[in-house]
Tab-separated table of N, CA and C in Angstrom:
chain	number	residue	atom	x	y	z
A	1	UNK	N	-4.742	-4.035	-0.518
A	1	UNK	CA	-5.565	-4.757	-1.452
A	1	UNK	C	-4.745	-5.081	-2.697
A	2	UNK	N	-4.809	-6.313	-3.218
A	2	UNK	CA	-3.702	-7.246	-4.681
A	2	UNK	C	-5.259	-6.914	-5.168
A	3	UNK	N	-4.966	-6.865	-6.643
A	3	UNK	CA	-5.890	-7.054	-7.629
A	3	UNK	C	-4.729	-7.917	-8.748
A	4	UNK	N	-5.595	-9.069	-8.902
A	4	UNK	CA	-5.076	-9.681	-10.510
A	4	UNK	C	-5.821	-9.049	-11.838
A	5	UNK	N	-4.861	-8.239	-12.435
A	5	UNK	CA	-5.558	-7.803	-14.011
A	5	UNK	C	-4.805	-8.017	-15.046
A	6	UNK	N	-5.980	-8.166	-15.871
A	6	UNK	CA	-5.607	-8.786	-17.360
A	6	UNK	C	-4.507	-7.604	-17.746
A	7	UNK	N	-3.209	-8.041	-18.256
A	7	UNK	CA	-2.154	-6.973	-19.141
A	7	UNK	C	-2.892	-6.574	-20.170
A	8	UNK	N	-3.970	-6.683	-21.145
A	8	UNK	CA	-4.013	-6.232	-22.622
A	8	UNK	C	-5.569	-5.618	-22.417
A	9	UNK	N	-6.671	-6.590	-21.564
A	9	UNK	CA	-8.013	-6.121	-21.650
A	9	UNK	C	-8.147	-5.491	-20.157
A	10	UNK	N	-7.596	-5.110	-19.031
A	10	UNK	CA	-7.689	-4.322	-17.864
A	10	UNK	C	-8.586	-4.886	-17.354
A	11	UNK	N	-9.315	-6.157	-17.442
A	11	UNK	CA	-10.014	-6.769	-16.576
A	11	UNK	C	-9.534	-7.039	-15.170
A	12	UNK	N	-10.529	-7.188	-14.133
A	12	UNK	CA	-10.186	-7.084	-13.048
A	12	UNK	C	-10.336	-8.906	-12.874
A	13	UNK	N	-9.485	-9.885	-12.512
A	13	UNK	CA	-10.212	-11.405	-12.527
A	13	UNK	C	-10.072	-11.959	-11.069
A	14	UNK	N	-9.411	-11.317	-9.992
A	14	UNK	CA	-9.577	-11.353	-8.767
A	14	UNK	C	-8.892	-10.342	-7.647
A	15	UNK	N	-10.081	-10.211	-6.653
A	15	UNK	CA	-9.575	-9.082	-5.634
A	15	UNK	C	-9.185	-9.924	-4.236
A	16	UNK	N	-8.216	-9.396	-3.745
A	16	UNK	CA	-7.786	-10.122	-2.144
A	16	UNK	C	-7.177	-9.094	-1.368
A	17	UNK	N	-6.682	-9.209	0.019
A	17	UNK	CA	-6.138	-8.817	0.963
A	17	UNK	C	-4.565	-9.075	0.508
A	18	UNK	N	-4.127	-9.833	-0.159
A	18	UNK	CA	-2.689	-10.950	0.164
A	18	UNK	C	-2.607	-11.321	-1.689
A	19	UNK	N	-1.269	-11.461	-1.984
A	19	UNK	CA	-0.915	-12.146	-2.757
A	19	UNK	C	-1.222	-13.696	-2.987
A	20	UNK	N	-1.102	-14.381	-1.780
A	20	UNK	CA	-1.574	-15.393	-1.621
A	20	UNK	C	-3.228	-15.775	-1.649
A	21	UNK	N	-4.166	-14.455	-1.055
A	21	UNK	CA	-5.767	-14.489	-1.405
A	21	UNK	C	-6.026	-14.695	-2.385
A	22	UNK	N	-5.424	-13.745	-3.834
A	22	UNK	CA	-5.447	-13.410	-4.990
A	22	UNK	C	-5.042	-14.692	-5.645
A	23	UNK	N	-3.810	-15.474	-5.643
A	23	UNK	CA	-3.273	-16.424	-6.433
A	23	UNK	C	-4.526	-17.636	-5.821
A	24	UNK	N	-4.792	-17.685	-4.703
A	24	UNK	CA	-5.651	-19.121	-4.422
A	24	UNK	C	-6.750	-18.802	-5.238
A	25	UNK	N	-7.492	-17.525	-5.460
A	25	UNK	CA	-8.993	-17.304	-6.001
A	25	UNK	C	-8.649	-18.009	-7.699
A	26	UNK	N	-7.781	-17.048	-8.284
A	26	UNK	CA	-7.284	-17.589	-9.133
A	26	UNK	C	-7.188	-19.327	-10.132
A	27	UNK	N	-6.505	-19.599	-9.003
A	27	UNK	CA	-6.352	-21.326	-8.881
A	27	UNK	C	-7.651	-22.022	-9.165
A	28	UNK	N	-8.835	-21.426	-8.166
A	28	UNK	CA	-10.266	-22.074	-8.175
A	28	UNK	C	-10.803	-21.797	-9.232
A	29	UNK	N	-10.280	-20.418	-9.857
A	29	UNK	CA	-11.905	-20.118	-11.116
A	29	UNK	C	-10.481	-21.233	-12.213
A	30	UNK	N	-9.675	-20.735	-12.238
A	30	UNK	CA	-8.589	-21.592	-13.786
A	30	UNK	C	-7.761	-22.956	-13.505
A	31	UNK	N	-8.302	-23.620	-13.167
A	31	UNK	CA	-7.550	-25.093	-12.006
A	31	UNK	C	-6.981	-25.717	-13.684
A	32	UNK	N	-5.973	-26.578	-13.755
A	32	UNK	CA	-5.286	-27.056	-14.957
A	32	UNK	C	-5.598	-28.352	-14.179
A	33	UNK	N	-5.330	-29.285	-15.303
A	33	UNK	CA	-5.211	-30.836	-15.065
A	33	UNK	C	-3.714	-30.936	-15.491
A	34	UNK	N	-3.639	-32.829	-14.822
A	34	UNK	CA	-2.104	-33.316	-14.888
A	34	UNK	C	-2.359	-34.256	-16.333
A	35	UNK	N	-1.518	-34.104	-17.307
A	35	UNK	CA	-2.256	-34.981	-18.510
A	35	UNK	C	-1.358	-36.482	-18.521
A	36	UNK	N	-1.344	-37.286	-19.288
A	36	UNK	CA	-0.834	-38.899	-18.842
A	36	UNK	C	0.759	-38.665	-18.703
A	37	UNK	N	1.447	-37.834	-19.354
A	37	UNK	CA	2.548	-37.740	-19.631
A	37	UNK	C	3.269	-36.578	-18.220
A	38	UNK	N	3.618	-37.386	-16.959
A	38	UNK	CA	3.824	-37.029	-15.480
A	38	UNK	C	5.591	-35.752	-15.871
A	39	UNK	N	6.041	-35.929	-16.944
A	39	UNK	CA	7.345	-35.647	-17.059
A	39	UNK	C	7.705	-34.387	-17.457
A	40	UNK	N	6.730	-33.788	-18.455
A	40	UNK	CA	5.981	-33.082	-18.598
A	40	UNK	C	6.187	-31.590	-17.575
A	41	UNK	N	6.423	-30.528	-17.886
A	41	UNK	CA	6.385	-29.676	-16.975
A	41	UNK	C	4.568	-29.064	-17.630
A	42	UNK	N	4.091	-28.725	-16.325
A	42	UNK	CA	2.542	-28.276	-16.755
A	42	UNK	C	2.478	-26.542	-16.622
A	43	UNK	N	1.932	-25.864	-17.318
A	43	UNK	CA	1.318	-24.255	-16.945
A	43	UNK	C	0.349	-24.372	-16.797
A	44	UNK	N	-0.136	-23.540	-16.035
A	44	UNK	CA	-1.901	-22.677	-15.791
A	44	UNK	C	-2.067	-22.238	-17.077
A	45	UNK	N	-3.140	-22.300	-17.699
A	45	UNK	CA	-3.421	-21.239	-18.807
A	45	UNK	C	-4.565	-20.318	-18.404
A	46	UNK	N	-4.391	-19.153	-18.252
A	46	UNK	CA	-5.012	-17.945	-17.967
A	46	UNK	C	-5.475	-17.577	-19.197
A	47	UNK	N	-6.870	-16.557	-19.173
A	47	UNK	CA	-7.225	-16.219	-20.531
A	47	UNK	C	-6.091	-14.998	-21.044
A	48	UNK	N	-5.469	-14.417	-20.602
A	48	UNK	CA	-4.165	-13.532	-21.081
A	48	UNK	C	-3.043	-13.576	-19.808
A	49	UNK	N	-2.177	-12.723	-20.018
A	49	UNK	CA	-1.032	-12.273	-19.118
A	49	UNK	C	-2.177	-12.301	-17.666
A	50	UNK	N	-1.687	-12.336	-16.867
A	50	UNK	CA	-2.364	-11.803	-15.636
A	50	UNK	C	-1.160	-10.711	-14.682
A	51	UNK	N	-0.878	-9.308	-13.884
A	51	UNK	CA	-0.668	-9.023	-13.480
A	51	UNK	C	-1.258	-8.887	-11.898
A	52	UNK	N	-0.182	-8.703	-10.731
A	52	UNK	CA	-0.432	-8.615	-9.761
A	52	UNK	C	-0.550	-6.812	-9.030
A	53	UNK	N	-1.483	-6.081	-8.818
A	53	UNK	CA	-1.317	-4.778	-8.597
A	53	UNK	C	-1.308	-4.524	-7.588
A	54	UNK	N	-0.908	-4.097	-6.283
A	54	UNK	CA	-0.910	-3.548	-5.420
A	54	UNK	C	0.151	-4.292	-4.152
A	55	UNK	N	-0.441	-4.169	-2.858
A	55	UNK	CA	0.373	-4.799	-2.063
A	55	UNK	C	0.356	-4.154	-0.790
């Protein structure tokens, strides 16, 4: 079992089987947009750090 948790508030913000379970859940609740400027490198913004625990 991966758990994604917050580094500072120990929130738990998604549980999976897989690294890959965990990062897709992720993706769906915090999805980013592409803004006009394509050149641009883009980040996710997460509400803090996010860590990956287990494996």
């Amino acid at each position: 079992m991966v758990q994604a948790v917050g580094a500072i508030s120990n929130k738990v913000y998604a549980v999976g089987n897989s690294r890959k379970e965990v990062l897709r859940k992720l993706q769906s609740d915090y999805p980013y947009k592409i803004g006009a400027n394509y050149d641009k490198h883009v980040n996710k913004v997460y509400p803090e750090t996010i860590i990956l625990i287990g494996g």
